[in-house]
Each structure stands twice: as structure tokens, then as C-alpha cells.
PDB file of C-alpha atoms in Angstrom:
ATOM      1  CA  MET A   1      36.174  52.935 177.502  1.00  0.00           C
ATOM      2  CA  ARG A   2      35.860  52.776 173.503  1.00  0.00           C
ATOM      3  CA  GLN A   3      37.572  50.103 171.606  1.00  0.00           C
ATOM      4  CA  VAL A   4      39.791  52.290 169.899  1.00  0.00           C
ATOM      5  CA  ASP A   5      40.905  54.011 173.275  1.00  0.00           C
ATOM      6  CA  GLU A   6      41.397  50.598 174.730  1.00  0.00           C
ATOM      7  CA  LEU A   7      43.764  49.753 171.861  1.00  0.00           C
ATOM      8  CA  ALA A   8      45.810  52.758 172.213  1.00  0.00           C
ATOM      9  CA  ALA A   9      46.160  52.315 176.004  1.00  0.00           C
ATOM     10  CA  LEU A  10      47.464  48.801 175.161  1.00  0.00           C
ATOM     11  CA  ILE A  11      49.855  50.011 172.696  1.00  0.00           C
ATOM     12  CA  GLU A  12      51.216  52.879 174.955  1.00  0.00           C
ATOM     13  CA  ARG A  13      51.747  50.400 177.664  1.00  0.00           C
ATOM     14  CA  PHE A  14      53.673  47.830 175.605  1.00  0.00           C
ATOM     15  CA  ALA A  15      55.515  50.189 173.555  1.00  0.00           C
ATOM     16  CA  PRO A  16      56.500  53.036 175.791  1.00  0.00           C
ATOM     17  CA  THR A  17      59.124  54.209 173.359  1.00  0.00           C
ATOM     18  CA  ASP A  18      59.491  55.383 169.740  1.00  0.00           C
ATOM     19  CA  GLY A  19      59.997  52.425 167.507  1.00  0.00           C
ATOM     20  CA  VAL A  20      58.762  48.968 166.153  1.00  0.00           C
ATOM     21  CA  HIS A  21      58.215  46.663 168.801  1.00  0.00           C
ATOM     22  CA  ALA A  22      58.188  42.957 168.424  1.00  0.00           C
ATOM     23  CA  THR A  23      55.932  41.149 171.015  1.00  0.00           C
ATOM     24  CA  ALA A  24      55.681  37.756 172.663  1.00  0.00           C
ATOM     25  CA  ILE A  25      52.708  37.018 170.180  1.00  0.00           C
ATOM     26  CA  PRO A  26      53.994  35.788 167.065  1.00  0.00           C
ATOM     27  CA  ARG A  27      53.590  37.948 163.903  1.00  0.00           C
ATOM     28  CA  LEU A  28      52.385  40.824 166.196  1.00  0.00           C
ATOM     29  CA  LYS A  29      54.290  44.186 166.298  1.00  0.00           C
ATOM     30  CA  LEU A  30      53.555  47.479 168.046  1.00  0.00           C
ATOM     31  CA  VAL A  31      54.439  50.819 166.446  1.00  0.00           C
ATOM     32  CA  ARG A  32      54.668  54.307 168.450  1.00  0.00           C
ATOM     33  CA  LEU A  33      56.168  57.464 167.086  1.00  0.00           C
ATOM     34  CA  SER A  34      55.937  60.749 168.829  1.00  0.00           C
ATOM     35  CA  GLN A  35      56.230  63.073 165.844  1.00  0.00           C
ATOM     36  CA  PRO A  36      55.577  62.949 162.110  1.00  0.00           C
ATOM     37  CA  SER A  37      58.386  60.950 160.077  1.00  0.00           C
ATOM     38  CA  GLU A  38      60.255  61.380 156.941  1.00  0.00           C
ATOM     39  CA  PRO A  39      59.018  59.320 153.990  1.00  0.00           C
ATOM     40  CA  MET A  40      60.781  56.146 154.230  1.00  0.00           C
ATOM     41  CA  HIS A  41      61.163  53.501 151.400  1.00  0.00           C
ATOM     42  CA  GLY A  42      60.819  50.096 152.283  1.00  0.00           C
ATOM     43  CA  LEU A  43      59.397  46.568 151.635  1.00  0.00           C
ATOM     44  CA  HIS A  44      55.986  46.049 153.184  1.00  0.00           C
ATOM     45  CA  GLU A  45      55.166  42.498 153.850  1.00  0.00           C
ATOM     46  CA  PRO A  46      51.679  41.064 153.726  1.00  0.00           C
ATOM     47  CA  ALA A  47      50.009  42.361 156.875  1.00  0.00           C
ATOM     48  CA  LEU A  48      47.109  43.847 158.574  1.00  0.00           C
ATOM     49  CA  CYS A  49      47.689  47.281 159.909  1.00  0.00           C
ATOM     50  CA  VAL A  50      45.420  49.010 162.557  1.00  0.00           C
ATOM     51  CA  ILE A  51      45.962  52.541 163.790  1.00  0.00           C
ATOM     52  CA  ALA A  52      44.789  53.449 167.237  1.00  0.00           C
ATOM     53  CA  ALA A  53      45.801  56.990 167.184  1.00  0.00           C
ATOM     54  CA  GLY A  54      47.479  59.478 164.578  1.00  0.00           C
ATOM     55  CA  ALA A  55      47.418  58.775 160.728  1.00  0.00           C
ATOM     56  CA  LYS A  56      49.913  57.495 158.372  1.00  0.00           C
ATOM     57  CA  GLN A  57      50.170  57.346 154.367  1.00  0.00           C
ATOM     58  CA  VAL A  58      51.681  54.745 152.160  1.00  0.00           C
ATOM     59  CA  ILE A  59      52.565  55.341 148.590  1.00  0.00           C
ATOM     60  CA  LEU A  60      52.562  52.503 146.124  1.00  0.00           C
ATOM     61  CA  GLY A  61      53.462  53.595 142.647  1.00  0.00           C
ATOM     62  CA  GLU A  62      51.273  56.489 142.052  1.00  0.00           C
ATOM     63  CA  ARG A  63      48.721  55.274 144.461  1.00  0.00           C
ATOM     64  CA  ILE A  64      48.473  57.187 147.706  1.00  0.00           C
ATOM     65  CA  TYR A  65      46.746  55.179 150.808  1.00  0.00           C
ATOM     66  CA  ARG A  66      46.018  57.303 153.872  1.00  0.00           C
ATOM     67  CA  TYR A  67      44.593  55.827 156.916  1.00  0.00           C
ATOM     68  CA  ASP A  68      43.892  56.467 160.611  1.00  0.00           C
ATOM     69  CA  ALA A  69      41.760  54.739 163.286  1.00  0.00           C
ATOM     70  CA  ALA A  70      38.625  54.706 160.989  1.00  0.00           C
ATOM     71  CA  ARG A  71      40.311  52.477 158.445  1.00  0.00           C
ATOM     72  CA  CYS A  72      42.699  49.656 158.273  1.00  0.00           C
ATOM     73  CA  LEU A  73      45.419  48.784 155.665  1.00  0.00           C
ATOM     74  CA  VAL A  74      45.667  45.123 154.198  1.00  0.00           C
ATOM     75  CA  VAL A  75      48.817  44.279 152.237  1.00  0.00           C
ATOM     76  CA  SER A  76      48.751  40.836 150.399  1.00  0.00           C
ATOM     77  CA  LEU A  77      52.394  40.508 149.180  1.00  0.00           C
ATOM     78  CA  ASP A  78      55.730  42.235 149.504  1.00  0.00           C
ATOM     79  CA  LEU A  79      55.651  45.587 147.950  1.00  0.00           C
ATOM     80  CA  PRO A  80      58.086  48.395 147.806  1.00  0.00           C
ATOM     81  CA  VAL A  81      56.415  51.382 149.253  1.00  0.00           C
ATOM     82  CA  ILE A  82      57.075  54.981 150.753  1.00  0.00           C
ATOM     83  CA  GLY A  83      55.737  55.030 154.152  1.00  0.00           C
ATOM     84  CA  GLN A  84      55.106  58.181 156.210  1.00  0.00           C
ATOM     85  CA  VAL A  85      53.602  58.945 159.638  1.00  0.00           C
ATOM     86  CA  VAL A  86      51.776  62.426 158.891  1.00  0.00           C
ATOM     87  CA  GLU A  87      50.045  62.771 162.206  1.00  0.00           C
ATOM     88  CA  ALA A  88      51.738  62.279 165.528  1.00  0.00           C
ATOM     89  CA  THR A  89      52.820  64.580 168.736  1.00  0.00           C
ATOM     90  CA  PRO A  90      54.241  63.711 171.906  1.00  0.00           C
ATOM     91  CA  GLU A  91      51.050  64.264 173.632  1.00  0.00           C
ATOM     92  CA  GLN A  92      49.071  62.233 171.211  1.00  0.00           C
ATOM     93  CA  PRO A  93      51.625  59.780 169.438  1.00  0.00           C
ATOM     94  CA  TYR A  94      50.951  57.551 166.542  1.00  0.00           C
ATOM     95  CA  LEU A  95      49.936  54.039 167.613  1.00  0.00           C
ATOM     96  CA  CYS A  96      49.455  51.205 165.351  1.00  0.00           C
ATOM     97  CA  VAL A  97      49.150  47.496 165.604  1.00  0.00           C
ATOM     98  CA  LYS A  98      50.587  45.253 162.801  1.00  0.00           C
ATOM     99  CA  LEU A  99      49.765  41.758 162.190  1.00  0.00           C
ATOM    100  CA  GLU A 100      51.783  39.903 159.590  1.00  0.00           C
ATOM    101  CA  LEU A 101      49.560  37.560 157.634  1.00  0.00           C
ATOM    102  CA  ASP A 102      50.249  33.891 157.633  1.00  0.00           C
ATOM    103  CA  PRO A 103      49.230  32.158 154.167  1.00  0.00           C
ATOM    104  CA  ALA A 104      49.009  28.652 156.209  1.00  0.00           C
ATOM    105  CA  ALA A 105      46.750  30.007 158.852  1.00  0.00           C
ATOM    106  CA  ILE A 106      44.382  31.590 156.152  1.00  0.00           C
ATOM    107  CA  GLY A 107      44.500  28.239 154.400  1.00  0.00           C
ATOM    108  CA  ALA A 108      43.647  26.353 157.369  1.00  0.00           C
ATOM    109  CA  LEU A 109      40.607  28.659 158.051  1.00  0.00           C
ATOM    110  CA  MET A 110      39.414  28.461 154.389  1.00  0.00           C
ATOM    111  CA  LEU A 111      39.389  24.560 154.549  1.00  0.00           C
ATOM    112  CA  ASP A 112      37.605  24.618 157.815  1.00  0.00           C
ATOM    113  CA  ALA A 113      34.969  26.867 156.659  1.00  0.00           C
ATOM    114  CA  ALA A 114      34.039  25.835 152.993  1.00  0.00           C
ATOM    115  CA  PRO A 115      31.928  28.912 152.016  1.00  0.00           C
ATOM    116  CA  LEU A 116      35.243  31.016 152.380  1.00  0.00           C
ATOM    117  CA  ALA A 117      36.940  29.047 149.924  1.00  0.00           C
ATOM    118  CA  GLU A 118      35.463  30.604 146.900  1.00  0.00           C
ATOM    119  CA  ARG A 119      37.273  30.898 143.445  1.00  0.00           C
ATOM    120  CA  PRO A 120      39.708  33.832 143.819  1.00  0.00           C
ATOM    121  CA  ALA A 121      38.670  37.024 141.780  1.00  0.00           C
ATOM    122  CA  ALA A 122      41.108  38.621 139.164  1.00  0.00           C
ATOM    123  CA  PRO A 123      44.197  40.090 140.381  1.00  0.00           C
ATOM    124  CA  ALA A 124      43.624  43.338 142.554  1.00  0.00           C
ATOM    125  CA  PRO A 125      46.110  45.825 143.814  1.00  0.00           C
ATOM    126  CA  GLY A 126      48.218  44.065 146.744  1.00  0.00           C
ATOM    127  CA  MET A 127      47.313  46.928 149.122  1.00  0.00           C
ATOM    128  CA  ALA A 128      43.828  48.044 149.915  1.00  0.00           C
ATOM    129  CA  LEU A 129      41.916  50.183 152.786  1.00  0.00           C
ATOM    130  CA  SER A 130      38.938  49.207 154.597  1.00  0.00           C
ATOM    131  CA  PRO A 131      36.554  50.681 157.256  1.00  0.00           C
ATOM    132  CA  MET A 132      37.379  49.301 160.636  1.00  0.00           C
ATOM    133  CA  THR A 133      34.484  47.156 161.849  1.00  0.00           C
ATOM    134  CA  PRO A 134      33.708  47.076 165.479  1.00  0.00           C
ATOM    135  CA  ALA A 135      34.044  42.947 165.364  1.00  0.00           C
ATOM    136  CA  LEU A 136      37.535  43.155 163.818  1.00  0.00           C
ATOM    137  CA  LEU A 137      38.543  45.977 166.175  1.00  0.00           C
ATOM    138  CA  ASP A 138      37.262  43.703 169.173  1.00  0.00           C
ATOM    139  CA  ALA A 139      39.358  40.735 167.911  1.00  0.00           C
ATOM    140  CA  VAL A 140      42.447  43.040 167.562  1.00  0.00           C
ATOM    141  CA  VAL A 141      42.080  44.417 170.919  1.00  0.00           C
ATOM    142  CA  ARG A 142      41.641  40.933 172.434  1.00  0.00           C
ATOM    143  CA  LEU A 143      44.661  39.742 170.747  1.00  0.00           C
ATOM    144  CA  THR A 144      46.866  42.796 171.964  1.00  0.00           C
ATOM    145  CA  GLY A 145      45.437  42.627 175.168  1.00  0.00           C
ATOM    146  CA  LEU A 146      47.040  39.057 175.789  1.00  0.00           C
ATOM    147  CA  LEU A 147      50.483  40.734 176.184  1.00  0.00           C
ATOM    148  CA  ALA A 148      49.113  41.464 179.731  1.00  0.00           C
ATOM    149  CA  SER A 149      48.735  37.797 180.413  1.00  0.00           C
ATOM    150  CA  PRO A 150      51.768  35.928 178.805  1.00  0.00           C
ATOM    151  CA  ALA A 151      50.762  32.560 180.130  1.00  0.00           C
ATOM    152  CA  ASP A 152      47.550  32.711 177.909  1.00  0.00           C
ATOM    153  CA  ILE A 153      49.271  33.596 174.757  1.00  0.00           C
ATOM    154  CA  PRO A 154      50.073  30.066 173.381  1.00  0.00           C
ATOM    155  CA  VAL A 155      46.610  28.937 173.829  1.00  0.00           C
ATOM    156  CA  LEU A 156      44.437  32.029 173.183  1.00  0.00           C
ATOM    157  CA  ALA A 157      46.566  34.226 170.680  1.00  0.00           C
ATOM    158  CA  PRO A 158      45.812  31.551 167.727  1.00  0.00           C
ATOM    159  CA  LEU A 159      42.308  31.890 168.539  1.00  0.00           C
ATOM    160  CA  ALA A 160      42.340  35.749 168.340  1.00  0.00           C
ATOM    161  CA  GLU A 161      44.448  35.841 165.251  1.00  0.00           C
ATOM    162  CA  ARG A 162      41.887  33.248 163.612  1.00  0.00           C
ATOM    163  CA  GLU A 163      38.980  35.469 164.507  1.00  0.00           C
ATOM    164  CA  ILE A 164      40.759  38.293 162.985  1.00  0.00           C
ATOM    165  CA  LEU A 165      41.418  36.517 159.651  1.00  0.00           C
ATOM    166  CA  TYR A 166      37.887  35.169 159.554  1.00  0.00           C
ATOM    167  CA  ARG A 167      36.803  38.865 159.971  1.00  0.00           C
ATOM    168  CA  LEU A 168      38.711  39.883 156.987  1.00  0.00           C
ATOM    169  CA  LEU A 169      37.616  36.910 155.008  1.00  0.00           C
ATOM    170  CA  THR A 170      34.039  37.829 155.618  1.00  0.00           C
ATOM    171  CA  GLY A 171      34.715  41.554 154.867  1.00  0.00           C
ATOM    172  CA  GLU A 172      35.844  43.848 151.944  1.00  0.00           C
ATOM    173  CA  GLN A 173      39.174  41.974 151.798  1.00  0.00           C
ATOM    174  CA  ALA A 174      37.791  38.375 151.248  1.00  0.00           C
ATOM    175  CA  ALA A 175      39.144  38.064 147.817  1.00  0.00           C
ATOM    176  CA  ARG A 176      42.493  39.538 148.601  1.00  0.00           C
ATOM    177  CA  LEU A 177      42.868  37.080 151.671  1.00  0.00           C
ATOM    178  CA  ARG A 178      41.673  34.064 149.773  1.00  0.00           C
ATOM    179  CA  GLN A 179      44.341  34.832 146.988  1.00  0.00           C
ATOM    180  CA  ILE A 180      47.218  34.726 149.614  1.00  0.00           C
ATOM    181  CA  ALA A 181      46.435  31.177 150.424  1.00  0.00           C
ATOM    182  CA  VAL A 182      45.210  29.635 147.167  1.00  0.00           C
ATOM    183  CA  ALA A 183      48.491  28.239 145.645  1.00  0.00           C
ATOM    184  CA  GLU A 184      47.663  28.663 141.829  1.00  0.00           C
ATOM    185  CA  SER A 185      46.129  32.129 142.094  1.00  0.00           C
ATOM    186  CA  LYS A 186      47.200  34.868 139.993  1.00  0.00           C
ATOM    187  CA  LEU A 187      48.449  36.641 143.169  1.00  0.00           C
ATOM    188  CA  GLN A 188      50.613  33.591 143.968  1.00  0.00           C
ATOM    189  CA  GLN A 189      52.055  33.501 140.495  1.00  0.00           C
ATOM    190  CA  VAL A 190      53.025  37.205 140.865  1.00  0.00           C
ATOM    191  CA  ASN A 191      54.312  36.373 144.282  1.00  0.00           C
ATOM    192  CA  ARG A 192      56.506  33.646 142.797  1.00  0.00           C
ATOM    193  CA  ALA A 193      57.967  36.299 140.335  1.00  0.00           C
ATOM    194  CA  ILE A 194      58.679  38.655 143.123  1.00  0.00           C
ATOM    195  CA  GLY A 195      60.265  35.975 145.189  1.00  0.00           C
ATOM    196  CA  TRP A 196      62.687  35.322 142.133  1.00  0.00           C
ATOM    197  CA  ILE A 197      63.414  39.009 141.860  1.00  0.00           C
ATOM    198  CA  LYS A 198      63.975  39.345 145.630  1.00  0.00           C
ATOM    199  CA  ARG A 199      66.521  36.492 145.276  1.00  0.00           C
ATOM    200  CA  ASN A 200      68.301  37.521 142.119  1.00  0.00           C
ATOM    201  CA  TYR A 201      67.934  41.318 142.175  1.00  0.00           C
ATOM    202  CA  ARG A 202      71.676  41.961 141.614  1.00  0.00           C
ATOM    203  CA  ARG A 203      71.520  39.982 138.535  1.00  0.00           C
ATOM    204  CA  PRO A 204      70.753  41.333 134.894  1.00  0.00           C
ATOM    205  CA  PHE A 205      66.953  41.400 134.359  1.00  0.00           C
ATOM    206  CA  SER A 206      65.335  38.811 132.286  1.00  0.00           C
ATOM    207  CA  ILE A 207      61.592  38.934 131.915  1.00  0.00           C
ATOM    208  CA  ASP A 208      61.532  35.430 130.179  1.00  0.00           C
ATOM    209  CA  ILE A 209      63.242  33.907 133.322  1.00  0.00           C
ATOM    210  CA  VAL A 210      60.836  35.618 135.636  1.00  0.00           C
ATOM    211  CA  ALA A 211      57.906  34.833 133.876  1.00  0.00           C
ATOM    212  CA  ALA A 212      58.867  30.993 133.672  1.00  0.00           C
ATOM    213  CA  GLU A 213      59.254  31.215 137.658  1.00  0.00           C
ATOM    214  CA  ALA A 214      55.784  32.534 137.818  1.00  0.00           C
ATOM    215  CA  ARG A 215      54.482  30.084 135.307  1.00  0.00           C
ATOM    216  CA  MET A 216      52.950  32.778 133.156  1.00  0.00           C
ATOM    217  CA  SER A 217      53.807  34.182 129.558  1.00  0.00           C
ATOM    218  CA  PRO A 218      55.852  37.294 129.564  1.00  0.00           C
ATOM    219  CA  SER A 219      52.943  39.275 128.713  1.00  0.00           C
ATOM    220  CA  ALA A 220      50.419  37.882 131.227  1.00  0.00           C
ATOM    221  CA  LEU A 221      53.055  38.419 133.913  1.00  0.00           C
ATOM    222  CA  HIS A 222      53.618  42.097 133.041  1.00  0.00           C
ATOM    223  CA  GLN A 223      49.764  42.791 133.194  1.00  0.00           C
ATOM    224  CA  HIS A 224      49.124  41.032 136.349  1.00  0.00           C
ATOM    225  CA  PHE A 225      52.325  42.210 138.167  1.00  0.00           C
ATOM    226  CA  LYS A 226      51.416  45.718 137.359  1.00  0.00           C
ATOM    227  CA  ALA A 227      47.718  45.234 138.438  1.00  0.00           C
ATOM    228  CA  VAL A 228      49.023  43.892 141.740  1.00  0.00           C
ATOM    229  CA  THR A 229      52.125  46.194 142.322  1.00  0.00           C
ATOM    230  CA  ALA A 230      51.417  49.296 140.443  1.00  0.00           C
ATOM    231  CA  MET A 231      54.802  48.774 138.868  1.00  0.00           C
ATOM    232  CA  SER A 232      56.558  46.885 136.251  1.00  0.00           C
ATOM    233  CA  PRO A 233      58.825  43.816 137.212  1.00  0.00           C
ATOM    234  CA  LEU A 234      61.921  45.850 136.038  1.00  0.00           C
ATOM    235  CA  GLN A 235      60.635  48.789 138.120  1.00  0.00           C
ATOM    236  CA  TYR A 236      60.293  46.346 141.143  1.00  0.00           C
ATOM    237  CA  GLN A 237      63.858  45.022 140.665  1.00  0.00           C
ATOM    238  CA  LYS A 238      65.073  48.723 140.501  1.00  0.00           C
ATOM    239  CA  GLN A 239      63.485  49.767 143.829  1.00  0.00           C
ATOM    240  CA  LEU A 240      64.960  46.607 145.675  1.00  0.00           C
ATOM    241  CA  ARG A 241      68.442  47.517 144.396  1.00  0.00           C
ATOM    242  CA  LEU A 242      68.150  50.945 145.313  1.00  0.00           C
ATOM    243  CA  GLN A 243      66.914  50.316 148.699  1.00  0.00           C
ATOM    244  CA  GLU A 244      69.633  47.863 149.422  1.00  0.00           C
ATOM    245  CA  ALA A 245      72.251  50.403 148.063  1.00  0.00           C
ATOM    246  CA  ARG A 246      70.939  52.993 150.483  1.00  0.00           C
ATOM    247  CA  ARG A 247      70.991  50.784 153.239  1.00  0.00           C
ATOM    248  CA  LEU A 248      74.653  49.770 152.743  1.00  0.00           C
ATOM    249  CA  ILE A 249      75.511  53.457 152.600  1.00  0.00           C
ATOM    250  CA  LEU A 250      73.551  54.326 155.550  1.00  0.00           C
ATOM    251  CA  SER A 251      74.253  51.336 157.870  1.00  0.00           C
ATOM    252  CA  HIS A 252      77.696  49.891 156.457  1.00  0.00           C
ATOM    253  CA  ALA A 253      79.456  53.247 155.341  1.00  0.00           C
ATOM    254  CA  HIS A 254      79.770  51.995 151.870  1.00  0.00           C
ATOM    255  CA  ASP A 255      80.483  54.801 149.296  1.00  0.00           C
ATOM    256  CA  ALA A 256      78.061  55.255 146.645  1.00  0.00           C
ATOM    257  CA  ALA A 257      80.114  53.588 143.952  1.00  0.00           C
ATOM    258  CA  SER A 258      80.880  50.555 145.803  1.00  0.00           C
ATOM    259  CA  ALA A 259      77.256  50.240 146.840  1.00  0.00           C
ATOM    260  CA  GLY A 260      75.953  50.648 143.344  1.00  0.00           C
ATOM    261  CA  PHE A 261      78.281  48.023 142.127  1.00  0.00           C
ATOM    262  CA  GLU A 262      77.273  45.462 145.047  1.00  0.00           C
ATOM    263  CA  VAL A 263      73.594  45.825 144.024  1.00  0.00           C
ATOM    264  CA  GLY A 264      74.203  45.226 140.394  1.00  0.00           C
ATOM    265  CA  TYR A 265      74.883  48.455 138.772  1.00  0.00           C
ATOM    266  CA  GLU A 266      77.888  48.462 136.555  1.00  0.00           C
ATOM    267  CA  SER A 267      77.489  52.245 135.772  1.00  0.00           C
ATOM    268  CA  PRO A 268      78.128  54.967 138.663  1.00  0.00           C
ATOM    269  CA  SER A 269      76.333  57.611 136.854  1.00  0.00           C
ATOM    270  CA  GLN A 270      73.321  55.558 135.881  1.00  0.00           C
ATOM    271  CA  PHE A 271      73.133  54.484 139.688  1.00  0.00           C
ATOM    272  CA  SER A 272      73.411  58.009 140.807  1.00  0.00           C
ATOM    273  CA  ARG A 273      70.701  59.042 138.415  1.00  0.00           C
ATOM    274  CA  GLU A 274      68.138  56.438 139.445  1.00  0.00           C
ATOM    275  CA  TYR A 275      68.992  57.115 142.993  1.00  0.00           C
ATOM    276  CA  SER A 276      68.256  60.559 142.935  1.00  0.00           C
ATOM    277  CA  ARG A 277      64.939  59.743 140.863  1.00  0.00           C
ATOM    278  CA  LEU A 278      63.715  57.540 143.651  1.00  0.00           C
ATOM    279  CA  PHE A 279      64.909  59.286 146.624  1.00  0.00           C
ATOM    280  CA  GLY A 280      65.000  62.882 145.545  1.00  0.00           C
ATOM    281  CA  ALA A 281      68.566  63.555 146.024  1.00  0.00           C
ATOM    282  CA  PRO A 282      72.065  61.959 145.006  1.00  0.00           C
ATOM    283  CA  PRO A 283      73.395  59.381 147.577  1.00  0.00           C
ATOM    284  CA  VAL A 284      75.709  61.454 149.543  1.00  0.00           C
ATOM    285  CA  ARG A 285      73.079  64.569 150.079  1.00  0.00           C
ATOM    286  CA  ASP A 286      70.350  61.892 150.758  1.00  0.00           C
ATOM    287  CA  VAL A 287      72.267  59.830 153.356  1.00  0.00           C
ATOM    288  CA  ALA A 288      73.349  63.187 155.303  1.00  0.00           C
ATOM    289  CA  ARG A 289      69.740  64.200 155.650  1.00  0.00           C
ATOM    290  CA  LEU A 290      68.747  60.789 156.817  1.00  0.00           C
ATOM    291  CA  ARG A 291      71.357  60.825 159.390  1.00  0.00           C
ATOM    292  CA  GLY A 292      70.333  64.293 160.337  1.00  0.00           C
ATOM    293  CA  ALA A 293      66.790  63.232 160.830  1.00  0.00           C
ATOM    294  CA  GLN A 294      68.044  60.216 162.906  1.00  0.00           C
ATOM    295  CA  ALA A 295      69.899  62.726 165.192  1.00  0.00           C
ATOM    296  CA  ASP A 296      67.021  64.808 165.597  1.00  0.00           C
ATOM    297  CA  LEU A 297      64.784  61.942 166.692  1.00  0.00           C
ATOM    298  CA  GLY A 298      67.534  60.817 169.380  1.00  0.00           C
ATOM    299  CA  ALA A 299      67.931  64.413 170.729  1.00  0.00           C
TER     300      ALA A 299
END
């Protein structure tokens, strides 16, 4: 059996229903979907995503990343994205392995293998695609296969995860992975700015305060932030606000005005305009469409 077929069989075995499935292996999730999805806005955390069947596209700013079993996706920091499964059927569902990237594990590997700890390159986009190599795929298959032998997970899962990180650090994603672990890399400075925005997105925006948190000048922060996230710090804050407002309306039955106020908008009309610009419809129509799509999936 080809490696990709073996991985698909494992995902189908341990993710028998549609959805995102946590596993007994730390940081490892399995995703299954039997039909194409609506475009979904969300915050994509640092992770390696490997598809065994089907295809997906992720939009970051104006960039579109489409990938399938031939390519993997690597994300190096929290990014507001639009994700959409574009190829999936009940007979051939979309099947994906998602491994969250652990900065401590990357740093430990770099310390143990000195040649890997080269000086980080200039900031690059926080998301990239790479060809799926046989060595990397083999390590992903072995990590996922440990779900069949739970007693082996505590000892063998860290070894398989370490090999996956090693393959990434010796491949096209080397600079991106190194930046995750190096404390004073430009990526980490941008990440500090992102952390501040995530904690304080309801507050009025101040580029000077965010730049001080990142330990950069405002102009340098703006330049590097946009290089990594494909958006400005203010655009990032707006996306966090609007995604949280959408969640409040959809999951907690907030009306649009109260949801907008809760995430930091003082003007209901401004909130409605920016919501429509991001999600393609005013809050009431957008949420009705989402609830309809959820009902269709549950039918």
C-alpha cells in the first residue's frame, strides 16, 4: 500500500465521522469531511497540515494556498485565514492530519543538532506550501499509526514528532521553522505583537503600544508584520474582532449591535459595514446562511 493510502486508511479508522477529531497523541488532530465546505474564517495556529485525500484552499490576505496529497501546508504563527475544503465526496472524503508545531520541541532539536541552528533569514510569509517528501510522509504515517497502539504513544510519539520536525528543519521550511524557536527573530517579534493584539483586540488600537510590545519601531513593525501576515496590524485586529462577533451571534444568540459593542465597536453602522466587507453579507443574513449550511450537514 502506498504511504498516502496507508495514511488515508488510518484517518478513516480513527476519524470515522465528519469533523475535527482530537487524538491521544498530543498536538495531533485528524480531520474528515465528506463534502466541500463553505469558506470559513478562523485563526490558524502554527501547524503542519498533511492531506491524504481531497483538497483544500486557504486564503491569507490576497494570497491563495491550495494543497492536496502532493503538498503540505506549514503555518508558523497565528494567522486569520479563510479555509475551504474544495474536494470531498462521501465516497472519497477529505482526510487530513494536523500537527500543531511546538516551539520548545523545535528549539530542543536545534540545540541537539547545531547545524540546524543557523541564523534566521529575513521574515517570510507565515504560511507556505512544500512538496510532500517520502521521508516526511513516512514519519507522519508512523506517528498517526501509533493511535492503534496507545501503550506505545508516551514513548514513541515524541520520537516520531521529533523526526517530523527534523524533516521540516532540513527541507524547504527550514528558515520558517527556525524562526518559530529563536527568541529574538523577527518572526517572534511579530508574534509578540500578535499576542498583544489577541489579548487586547477590544481596546482602541495604538501602533505605538503594539510596537513597544514587539520591541520594534512602528515603521519596522508595520513592514515585518505585513510581510509575515499579509495584512497590517490594524487589519489583523479587525479580523479578530469580527470573527469573535460572528461567533457570539452564531453560538450565543447575541444580536448584531450587542456583539459589535462587546468586541469593541462603538458604531453599529461601522460594525455592519466592516462585517459585510469581511463575510460578504450583513450579520443577520450571514448567520442565517451559516445555520442553513450546518443544518444541511446534519441532515
